[in-house]
Short mmCIF file of C-alpha atoms (C1' of nucleotides) in Angstrom, two decimals:
data_model
loop_
_atom_site.label_atom_id
_atom_site.label_comp_id
_atom_site.label_asym_id
_atom_site.label_seq_id
_atom_site.Cartn_x
_atom_site.Cartn_y
_atom_site.Cartn_z
CA MET J 1 -135.39 -93.64 49.34
CA ALA J 2 -137.17 -90.51 49.77
CA LYS J 3 -134.25 -88.32 51.02
CA SER J 4 -131.82 -89.76 48.49
CA ARG J 5 -134.44 -88.48 45.57
CA ASN J 6 -134.45 -84.96 47.02
CA THR J 7 -130.75 -84.48 47.46
CA GLU J 8 -129.94 -85.71 43.94
CA GLN J 9 -132.70 -83.34 42.92
CA LYS J 10 -131.22 -80.37 44.87
CA ILE J 11 -127.84 -80.87 43.26
CA PHE J 12 -129.22 -81.31 39.79
CA ASP J 13 -131.65 -78.19 40.28
CA ALA J 14 -128.91 -75.99 42.05
CA ALA J 15 -126.24 -77.19 39.05
CA THR J 16 -128.95 -76.13 36.34
CA GLU J 17 -129.31 -72.78 37.45
CA LEU J 18 -125.27 -72.02 37.96
CA PHE J 19 -124.64 -73.67 34.47
CA LEU J 20 -127.14 -71.66 32.91
CA GLU J 21 -125.71 -68.35 34.54
CA LYS J 22 -122.30 -68.40 34.33
CA GLY J 23 -121.59 -71.57 32.24
CA VAL J 24 -120.31 -75.24 32.51
CA ASP J 25 -116.32 -73.95 32.78
CA ARG J 26 -116.80 -71.31 35.32
CA THR J 27 -119.27 -72.96 37.54
CA SER J 28 -117.01 -75.10 40.00
CA VAL J 29 -118.39 -78.39 41.93
CA ARG J 30 -117.76 -76.70 45.07
CA GLU J 31 -120.31 -73.88 44.47
CA ILE J 32 -122.97 -76.26 43.40
CA ALA J 33 -122.64 -78.60 46.14
CA SER J 34 -122.96 -75.31 48.37
CA ARG J 35 -125.92 -73.76 46.48
CA ALA J 36 -127.35 -77.08 46.96
CA GLY J 37 -126.66 -77.47 50.69
CA ILE J 38 -124.82 -80.48 50.55
CA ASN J 39 -121.28 -82.17 50.90
CA LEU J 40 -118.99 -82.24 48.01
CA ALA J 41 -118.63 -85.60 48.25
CA LEU J 42 -122.05 -86.46 47.34
CA MET J 43 -121.87 -84.94 43.82
CA ASN J 44 -120.06 -87.48 43.22
CA TYR J 45 -121.67 -90.30 44.85
CA TYR J 46 -124.77 -89.24 42.55
CA PHE J 47 -123.32 -88.16 39.30
CA ARG J 48 -120.11 -89.75 38.97
CA SER J 49 -118.50 -86.49 37.50
CA LYS J 50 -119.14 -82.90 36.68
CA GLU J 51 -119.54 -83.72 33.02
CA ASN J 52 -121.88 -86.57 33.51
CA LEU J 53 -123.99 -84.03 35.60
CA PHE J 54 -123.78 -81.85 32.69
CA ASP J 55 -124.70 -84.38 30.33
CA ALA J 56 -127.82 -85.03 32.41
CA ILE J 57 -128.85 -81.46 32.75
CA PHE J 58 -128.48 -81.48 29.16
CA THR J 59 -130.36 -84.10 28.02
CA ALA J 60 -133.11 -83.01 30.42
CA LEU J 61 -133.44 -79.34 29.24
CA MET J 62 -133.09 -80.48 25.19
CA LYS J 63 -136.60 -83.16 26.21
CA LYS J 64 -138.61 -80.35 27.88
CA ASN J 65 -137.72 -77.82 25.26
CA SER J 66 -138.12 -79.30 22.11
CA GLU J 67 -140.87 -81.70 22.59
CA GLU J 68 -143.35 -79.19 21.06
CA LEU J 69 -141.15 -77.92 17.84
CA ILE J 70 -140.73 -81.31 16.45
CA ARG J 71 -144.53 -82.01 17.23
CA ILE J 72 -145.24 -78.66 14.89
CA LEU J 73 -142.36 -79.57 12.49
CA ASN J 74 -143.90 -83.13 11.72
CA SER J 75 -147.46 -82.08 11.73
CA ASP J 76 -149.56 -81.85 8.69
CA LEU J 77 -149.83 -78.01 8.90
CA GLU J 78 -150.41 -76.24 5.77
CA LEU J 79 -146.68 -74.34 5.15
CA ASN J 80 -147.37 -70.94 5.77
CA GLU J 81 -148.67 -71.64 9.09
CA LYS J 82 -146.24 -73.96 10.34
CA ILE J 83 -143.60 -71.77 9.76
CA ARG J 84 -145.73 -69.08 11.94
CA GLN J 85 -146.39 -71.53 14.70
CA TYR J 86 -143.04 -72.65 14.58
CA VAL J 87 -141.68 -69.27 15.10
CA HIS J 88 -143.76 -68.16 17.62
CA VAL J 89 -143.57 -71.46 20.16
CA TYR J 90 -139.57 -71.17 19.72
CA ILE J 91 -139.27 -67.61 20.16
CA ASP J 92 -141.70 -68.19 23.30
CA MET J 93 -139.78 -70.40 24.93
CA LEU J 94 -136.28 -68.72 24.10
CA SER J 95 -138.01 -65.59 25.80
CA GLU J 96 -138.56 -67.89 28.74
CA ASN J 97 -135.48 -69.65 28.84
CA PRO J 98 -133.08 -66.66 27.65
CA LEU J 99 -129.43 -68.24 28.68
CA LEU J 100 -130.48 -71.74 26.42
CA VAL J 101 -129.13 -70.33 23.37
CA SER J 102 -125.67 -69.20 24.50
CA PHE J 103 -125.67 -72.70 26.39
CA VAL J 104 -126.20 -74.25 23.80
CA MET J 105 -124.00 -73.12 21.46
CA SER J 106 -121.36 -73.44 24.23
CA ILE J 107 -121.79 -76.83 24.08
CA LEU J 108 -121.65 -77.16 20.26
CA HIS J 109 -118.15 -75.53 20.43
CA ARG J 110 -117.21 -77.52 23.71
CA SER J 111 -117.00 -80.90 22.10
CA ARG J 112 -117.13 -80.80 18.30
CA GLU J 113 -116.25 -83.95 17.80
CA ARG J 114 -119.32 -86.02 19.38
CA ILE J 115 -122.20 -84.15 18.37
CA THR J 116 -124.00 -86.74 16.55
CA GLU J 117 -123.39 -88.87 19.63
CA MET J 118 -125.48 -86.56 22.07
CA LYS J 119 -128.69 -87.65 21.43
CA ALA J 120 -130.34 -84.94 22.84
CA ILE J 121 -129.12 -82.18 20.48
CA ASN J 122 -130.67 -84.46 17.59
CA SER J 123 -133.95 -83.20 18.77
CA LEU J 124 -132.89 -79.43 17.60
CA TYR J 125 -132.50 -80.56 14.07
CA ALA J 126 -135.20 -82.96 13.08
CA THR J 127 -136.80 -81.50 9.61
CA ASP J 128 -137.15 -85.33 7.53
CA GLN J 129 -141.03 -84.38 7.50
CA PHE J 130 -140.46 -80.69 6.70
CA THR J 131 -138.11 -80.74 4.14
CA ARG J 132 -140.36 -83.38 2.13
CA GLN J 133 -143.13 -80.67 2.71
CA ILE J 134 -140.80 -77.73 1.34
CA ILE J 135 -139.65 -79.89 -1.96
CA GLU J 136 -143.64 -81.15 -2.69
CA GLU J 137 -145.03 -77.73 -2.25
CA GLY J 138 -141.80 -76.43 -4.51
CA LYS J 139 -142.92 -79.06 -7.14
CA LYS J 140 -146.85 -78.07 -7.10
CA GLY J 141 -145.52 -74.57 -7.82
CA ASN J 142 -147.27 -73.22 -4.75
CA ILE J 143 -144.20 -71.89 -3.62
CA ARG J 144 -140.53 -70.73 -5.16
CA ARG J 145 -138.33 -73.94 -5.28
CA THR J 146 -135.77 -73.28 -2.70
CA ASP J 147 -133.09 -75.49 -0.86
CA PRO J 148 -134.42 -76.85 2.94
CA THR J 149 -131.31 -76.97 4.36
CA HIS J 150 -131.00 -73.35 3.64
CA PHE J 151 -134.60 -72.56 4.47
CA PHE J 152 -134.12 -74.33 7.85
CA VAL J 153 -130.83 -72.63 8.49
CA ASP J 154 -132.11 -69.23 7.86
CA MET J 155 -135.25 -69.86 9.97
CA LEU J 156 -133.22 -71.16 12.99
CA SER J 157 -130.58 -67.99 12.35
CA LEU J 158 -133.56 -65.42 12.63
CA ILE J 159 -135.11 -67.38 15.56
CA ALA J 160 -131.73 -68.08 17.77
CA PHE J 161 -129.20 -65.44 16.97
CA PRO J 162 -130.76 -62.18 18.22
CA PHE J 163 -130.78 -64.06 21.93
CA ALA J 164 -127.04 -64.89 21.46
CA ILE J 165 -126.33 -61.44 20.96
CA LYS J 166 -128.92 -60.19 23.34
CA MET J 167 -126.48 -58.10 25.44
CA LEU J 168 -124.58 -56.38 22.52
CA VAL J 169 -128.58 -55.51 21.20
CA MET J 170 -129.19 -53.92 24.33
CA ASP J 171 -125.97 -52.05 24.96
CA LYS J 172 -125.85 -50.79 21.43
CA ASN J 173 -129.60 -49.43 21.30
CA ASN J 174 -129.18 -48.35 24.68
CA ILE J 175 -132.50 -50.61 25.78
CA THR J 176 -133.17 -52.11 28.99
CA GLU J 177 -134.05 -55.82 29.67
CA LYS J 178 -137.90 -54.92 29.30
CA GLU J 179 -137.34 -53.36 25.94
CA PHE J 180 -135.26 -56.14 24.49
CA GLN J 181 -138.33 -58.18 25.45
CA GLY J 182 -140.48 -56.00 23.40
CA PHE J 183 -138.16 -56.27 20.65
CA ILE J 184 -138.09 -60.28 20.62
CA LEU J 185 -141.78 -59.81 20.61
CA GLU J 186 -141.90 -58.04 17.27
CA ARG J 187 -139.97 -60.79 15.92
CA LYS J 188 -142.38 -63.43 16.76
CA GLU J 189 -144.48 -61.26 13.53
CA ARG J 190 -141.37 -60.23 11.39
CA VAL J 191 -139.39 -63.68 11.13
CA PRO J 192 -142.34 -65.51 9.63
CA GLU J 193 -143.16 -63.15 7.36
CA ILE J 194 -139.36 -62.67 6.43
CA LEU J 195 -139.54 -66.28 5.52
CA ILE J 196 -142.54 -66.37 3.62
CA ASP J 197 -142.12 -63.43 1.52
CA ASN J 198 -138.69 -65.74 0.41
CA LEU J 199 -140.69 -68.66 -0.51
CA ARG J 200 -143.51 -66.40 -2.98
CA PRO J 201 -143.14 -67.35 -6.32
CA ARG J 202 -141.30 -65.02 -8.59
CA ARG J 203 -143.60 -63.78 -11.79
CA MET S 1 -85.26 -57.22 22.06
CA ALA S 2 -85.28 -58.93 18.62
CA LYS S 3 -85.85 -62.41 21.00
CA SER S 4 -88.47 -61.33 23.25
CA ARG S 5 -90.59 -60.02 20.05
CA ASN S 6 -90.52 -63.30 19.23
CA THR S 7 -91.34 -65.20 22.55
CA GLU S 8 -94.19 -62.85 23.05
CA GLN S 9 -95.03 -63.48 19.55
CA LYS S 10 -95.03 -67.48 20.48
CA ILE S 11 -96.88 -67.15 23.02
CA PHE S 12 -99.74 -65.26 21.54
CA ASP S 13 -99.82 -67.23 18.41
CA ALA S 14 -100.12 -70.66 20.50
CA ALA S 15 -102.79 -69.44 22.56
CA THR S 16 -104.82 -67.61 20.05
CA GLU S 17 -105.04 -71.23 18.41
CA LEU S 18 -105.81 -73.26 21.60
CA PHE S 19 -108.40 -69.94 22.63
CA LEU S 20 -110.07 -70.86 19.11
CA GLU S 21 -110.04 -74.70 19.20
CA LYS S 22 -110.64 -75.47 22.96
CA GLY S 23 -112.35 -72.39 24.45
CA VAL S 24 -110.35 -70.05 26.93
CA ASP S 25 -111.72 -72.12 29.57
CA ARG S 26 -110.84 -75.58 28.54
CA THR S 27 -107.15 -74.15 27.68
CA SER S 28 -104.39 -74.16 30.58
CA VAL S 29 -101.74 -72.10 30.42
CA ARG S 30 -99.17 -74.78 30.89
CA GLU S 31 -100.54 -76.51 27.54
CA ILE S 32 -100.12 -72.64 25.94
CA ALA S 33 -96.42 -72.69 27.07
CA SER S 34 -95.84 -76.36 25.91
CA ARG S 35 -97.01 -75.34 22.49
CA ALA S 36 -95.31 -72.44 22.50
CA GLY S 37 -91.87 -74.30 23.37
CA ILE S 38 -91.37 -71.77 26.16
CA ASN S 39 -91.46 -71.78 29.83
CA LEU S 40 -94.56 -71.51 32.23
CA ALA S 41 -92.66 -68.20 34.17
CA LEU S 42 -92.39 -66.75 30.79
CA MET S 43 -95.90 -66.54 30.38
CA ASN S 44 -96.09 -64.44 33.25
CA TYR S 45 -93.38 -62.16 32.66
CA TYR S 46 -94.94 -60.90 29.11
CA PHE S 47 -98.36 -61.03 29.92
CA ARG S 48 -99.38 -60.53 33.99
CA SER S 49 -102.26 -63.53 33.92
CA LYS S 50 -103.99 -65.63 31.33
CA GLU S 51 -106.98 -62.62 31.46
CA ASN S 52 -104.69 -60.20 30.56
CA LEU S 53 -103.21 -62.26 27.47
CA PHE S 54 -106.88 -63.06 26.58
CA ASP S 55 -107.57 -59.61 26.17
CA ALA S 56 -104.68 -59.06 24.24
CA ILE S 57 -105.54 -61.75 21.55
CA PHE S 58 -109.40 -60.44 21.68
CA THR S 59 -108.43 -57.05 21.05
CA ALA S 60 -106.47 -58.17 17.87
CA LEU S 61 -108.93 -60.37 17.00
CA MET S 62 -111.44 -58.08 16.47
CA LYS S 63 -109.47 -55.20 14.85
CA LYS S 64 -108.02 -57.25 12.17
CA ASN S 65 -111.08 -58.56 10.87
CA SER S 66 -113.82 -55.77 11.72
CA GLU S 67 -112.23 -53.01 9.85
CA GLU S 68 -113.03 -53.90 6.29
CA LEU S 69 -116.63 -54.27 7.64
CA ILE S 70 -116.77 -50.97 9.40
CA ARG S 71 -115.69 -49.47 6.32
CA ILE S 72 -118.04 -50.96 4.18
CA LEU S 73 -121.12 -50.25 6.58
CA ASN S 74 -120.10 -46.36 6.74
CA SER S 75 -119.46 -46.08 3.26
CA ASP S 76 -121.43 -44.15 0.53
CA LEU S 77 -122.14 -47.26 -1.46
CA GLU S 78 -125.85 -47.55 -2.69
CA LEU S 79 -128.06 -49.58 -0.39
CA ASN S 80 -128.62 -52.86 -2.12
CA GLU S 81 -125.02 -52.40 -3.37
CA LYS S 82 -123.88 -52.56 0.26
CA ILE S 83 -125.77 -55.17 1.84
CA ARG S 84 -124.38 -57.17 -0.98
CA GLN S 85 -120.59 -56.23 -0.16
CA TYR S 86 -121.28 -56.45 3.76
CA VAL S 87 -122.28 -59.85 3.54
CA HIS S 88 -120.05 -60.96 1.08
CA VAL S 89 -116.72 -59.76 3.00
CA TYR S 90 -118.92 -60.64 6.28
CA ILE S 91 -118.84 -64.31 5.42
CA ASP S 92 -115.43 -64.97 3.61
CA MET S 93 -113.94 -63.79 6.97
CA LEU S 94 -115.78 -66.39 8.97
CA SER S 95 -114.73 -68.86 6.10
CA GLU S 96 -111.08 -68.32 6.71
CA ASN S 97 -111.85 -68.33 10.48
CA PRO S 98 -114.67 -70.28 11.32
CA LEU S 99 -114.09 -70.46 15.33
CA LEU S 100 -114.35 -66.77 15.22
CA VAL S 101 -118.14 -66.92 15.84
CA SER S 102 -118.48 -69.70 18.43
CA PHE S 103 -115.56 -67.71 20.05
CA VAL S 104 -117.05 -64.63 20.35
CA MET S 105 -120.44 -66.11 21.35
CA SER S 106 -118.75 -67.57 24.09
CA ILE S 107 -117.14 -64.09 25.34
CA LEU S 108 -120.66 -62.45 25.10
CA HIS S 109 -121.73 -65.26 27.37
CA ARG S 110 -118.82 -65.03 29.42
CA SER S 111 -119.14 -61.37 30.75
CA ARG S 112 -122.47 -60.78 30.49
CA GLU S 113 -122.07 -57.39 33.00
CA ARG S 114 -119.76 -55.30 31.19
CA ILE S 115 -119.70 -55.50 27.31
CA THR S 116 -119.90 -52.24 26.25
CA GLU S 117 -116.72 -51.60 28.46
CA MET S 118 -114.63 -54.38 26.03
CA LYS S 119 -113.88 -51.55 23.22
CA ALA S 120 -113.05 -54.49 20.87
CA ILE S 121 -116.63 -55.74 20.42
CA ASN S 122 -118.04 -52.34 19.47
CA SER S 123 -116.39 -52.87 16.51
CA LEU S 124 -119.02 -55.38 15.55
CA TYR S 125 -121.77 -53.05 15.88
CA ALA S 126 -121.36 -49.77 14.84
CA THR S 127 -124.32 -48.70 12.79
CA ASP S 128 -124.89 -44.85 12.99
CA GLN S 129 -124.64 -44.67 9.09
CA PHE S 130 -126.42 -47.60 7.96
CA THR S 131 -129.45 -47.10 10.36
CA ARG S 132 -129.25 -43.57 8.65
CA GLN S 133 -129.39 -44.62 5.36
CA ILE S 134 -132.20 -47.02 5.63
CA ILE S 135 -134.57 -44.70 7.30
CA GLU S 136 -133.88 -42.13 4.76
CA GLU S 137 -134.07 -44.21 2.00
CA GLY S 138 -137.45 -45.30 3.46
CA LYS S 139 -138.64 -42.14 3.64
CA LYS S 140 -137.69 -41.74 -0.04
CA GLY S 141 -140.03 -44.46 -0.77
CA ASN S 142 -137.18 -46.43 -2.27
CA ILE S 143 -137.59 -49.13 0.46
CA ARG S 144 -140.27 -50.33 2.78
CA ARG S 145 -140.14 -48.34 5.62
CA THR S 146 -138.50 -50.74 8.11
CA ASP S 147 -136.87 -51.35 11.41
CA PRO S 148 -133.19 -50.74 11.08
CA THR S 149 -132.22 -52.44 14.02
CA HIS S 150 -134.28 -55.33 13.49
CA PHE S 151 -132.70 -55.48 10.02
CA PHE S 152 -129.19 -55.01 11.06
CA VAL S 153 -130.11 -58.05 13.59
CA ASP S 154 -131.49 -60.12 10.46
CA MET S 155 -128.52 -59.51 8.85
CA LEU S 156 -126.00 -60.69 11.48
CA SER S 157 -128.47 -63.66 12.17
CA LEU S 158 -128.25 -64.69 8.59
CA ILE S 159 -124.42 -64.47 8.14
CA ALA S 160 -122.92 -65.32 11.25
CA PHE S 161 -125.34 -68.20 12.93
CA PRO S 162 -124.76 -70.93 10.32
CA PHE S 163 -120.91 -70.87 11.53
CA ALA S 164 -122.34 -71.48 15.12
CA ILE S 165 -124.30 -74.71 13.79
CA LYS S 166 -122.15 -76.02 11.37
CA MET S 167 -121.15 -79.36 13.00
CA LEU S 168 -124.91 -79.77 13.78
CA VAL S 169 -125.46 -79.02 10.08
CA MET S 170 -122.73 -80.77 8.80
CA ASP S 171 -124.28 -84.10 10.99
CA LYS S 172 -127.69 -83.61 10.09
CA ASN S 173 -127.31 -83.54 6.26
CA ASN S 174 -124.18 -85.60 6.28
CA ILE S 175 -122.02 -83.50 4.71
CA THR S 176 -117.92 -83.40 4.94
CA GLU S 177 -115.86 -79.76 5.73
CA LYS S 178 -115.80 -79.12 1.97
CA GLU S 179 -119.46 -79.49 1.26
CA PHE S 180 -120.12 -77.07 4.17
CA GLN S 181 -117.47 -74.65 2.67
CA GLY S 182 -120.03 -74.92 -0.48
CA PHE S 183 -123.07 -74.37 1.31
CA ILE S 184 -121.67 -71.18 3.02
CA LEU S 185 -120.67 -70.04 -0.67
CA GLU S 186 -124.33 -70.47 -1.44
CA ARG S 187 -125.24 -68.21 1.48
CA LYS S 188 -123.36 -65.35 -0.52
CA GLU S 189 -125.79 -64.86 -2.90
CA ARG S 190 -128.75 -66.46 -0.60
CA VAL S 191 -128.46 -63.92 2.10
CA PRO S 192 -128.48 -60.60 0.38
CA GLU S 193 -131.34 -61.77 -1.95
CA ILE S 194 -133.54 -62.54 1.16
CA LEU S 195 -132.66 -59.07 2.89
CA ILE S 196 -133.23 -57.05 -0.27
CA ASP S 197 -136.59 -58.94 -0.86
CA ASN S 198 -137.72 -58.23 2.26
CA LEU S 199 -136.68 -54.10 1.60
CA ARG S 200 -138.94 -54.25 -1.54
CA PRO S 201 -141.64 -51.79 -1.64
CA ARG S 202 -144.62 -53.29 -1.22
CA ARG S 203 -147.87 -52.95 -3.87
"C1'" DG L 1 -84.50 -62.12 28.71
"C1'" DT L 2 -84.78 -66.63 29.48
"C1'" DC L 3 -84.57 -69.93 32.71
"C1'" DT L 4 -85.28 -73.51 36.81
"C1'" DA L 5 -87.84 -74.30 41.12
"C1'" DT L 6 -91.19 -73.52 44.60
"C1'" DA L 7 -95.04 -72.25 46.34
"C1'" DC L 8 -99.93 -70.58 47.20
"C1'" DG L 9 -104.93 -71.93 47.27
"C1'" DG L 10 -109.01 -73.49 44.21
"C1'" DC L 11 -110.26 -77.14 41.43
"C1'" DG L 12 -112.31 -82.10 40.52
"C1'" DA L 13 -112.15 -86.39 41.70
"C1'" DT L 14 -112.08 -90.34 45.06
"C1'" DA L 15 -111.00 -93.46 49.13
"C1'" DG L 16 -112.36 -94.97 52.94
"C1'" DA L 17 -114.76 -94.03 57.75
"C1'" DC L 18 -119.10 -93.41 59.97
"C1'" DG I 1 -126.17 -92.00 51.86
"C1'" DT I 2 -123.25 -88.82 54.15
"C1'" DC I 3 -119.12 -87.29 55.58
"C1'" DT I 4 -113.57 -86.23 56.24
"C1'" DA I 5 -109.46 -86.29 53.92
"C1'" DT I 6 -106.75 -86.46 50.75
"C1'" DC I 7 -104.78 -86.41 45.53
"C1'" DG I 8 -102.52 -84.57 41.53
"C1'" DC I 9 -103.85 -80.54 38.57
"C1'" DC I 10 -104.75 -75.75 37.53
"C1'" DG I 11 -103.69 -70.36 37.55
"C1'" DT I 12 -100.61 -67.35 39.42
"C1'" DA I 13 -96.71 -65.39 41.63
"C1'" DT I 14 -91.90 -65.15 42.96
"C1'" DA I 15 -86.96 -65.53 44.46
"C1'" DG I 16 -82.80 -66.82 42.30
"C1'" DA I 17 -79.24 -68.08 38.87
"C1'" DC I 18 -77.29 -67.58 34.21
#
DNA sequence: GTCTATACGGCGATAGAC
DNA sequence: GTCTATCGCCGTATAGAC
């Protein structure tokens, strides 16, 4: 029993590393077994298939990383402060897992039919309370009336997309990994500024 | 000779469709041959390998879609007008090829080491003239001084990322394909507004 | 140029022995 | 639980008929 948990975990960990590094499709189950130091057949004993293993990993990654973001979004923080915290925490999270974005996006492309079915991915987009807050603030005249869907998409775009084109940005601006980290750090201030600016009521 | 061009083109077209739909790794060469209505061996006669075929397709897609964008970026249009045109043309282009974004991003994830070597991808990020223009306008005081790299990344993010999360947006807001088209259409006005707003000089 | 036929090693998955 | 052995499919390659 102790040993089985251990084996399962070793497979899980090895697969997580490889999926994030090389993508799911370019990782073979033999490679996973090899890195985990176990036999190929054990792969299928613990997780029925590669696809199943992937689902388990994806669900765990989403759960682990989305809980704090959801908490912030559903909190009763004042709007501008909520935006600042959300952007900060999200960018910090992606900085620590820079491969997460392209991983998630490849998933979105992989299975275009059954996205709602993947409950894990719902956690990325739980905006009911946030939507209400934006509409209400608009009615009060505290902010410019704006479309909450657009606003949330703007926010996600400015946060996540730079990680997806990380290598392009590094190559084209001739900067190192460390300098890219600095670039991303600057965005923790810049992105909330853009978003809040855009909400400011007009003359 | 006439027939050969035709066969080569049929392979090319079938592969393009499948690569965009399902991704390169999940498309088998037998499937390409089948959709093209030709024999598997012809695949290898015209393009030496699947990777070779992919390179040809990717280069053609980039060339076809990036020329007008580069032309706009390097034109001597006034800055705000240049931003508006760039966003309009880019969003129109992606609307016509909604799978292009996730395709390109999967490529960026596929081969993280040697992106600069893929000349095709350079066309996505040719900003020398644009960068100079932003710096110069900043010096003149026409716009707030801003970092051109951040600004270009902001612009790309707001344009492209919504297409990458298209299915998520549709599912979560419970809208149809057609309504998503409308949502994207609204962004052709919204995105330039955000960007230009952010450039406006402060008090 | 186009096709049939066939072969190679690697893949995901599994049956069955221990 | 863990292993060996095997299956059918994959990308790639080639030999040879028309």
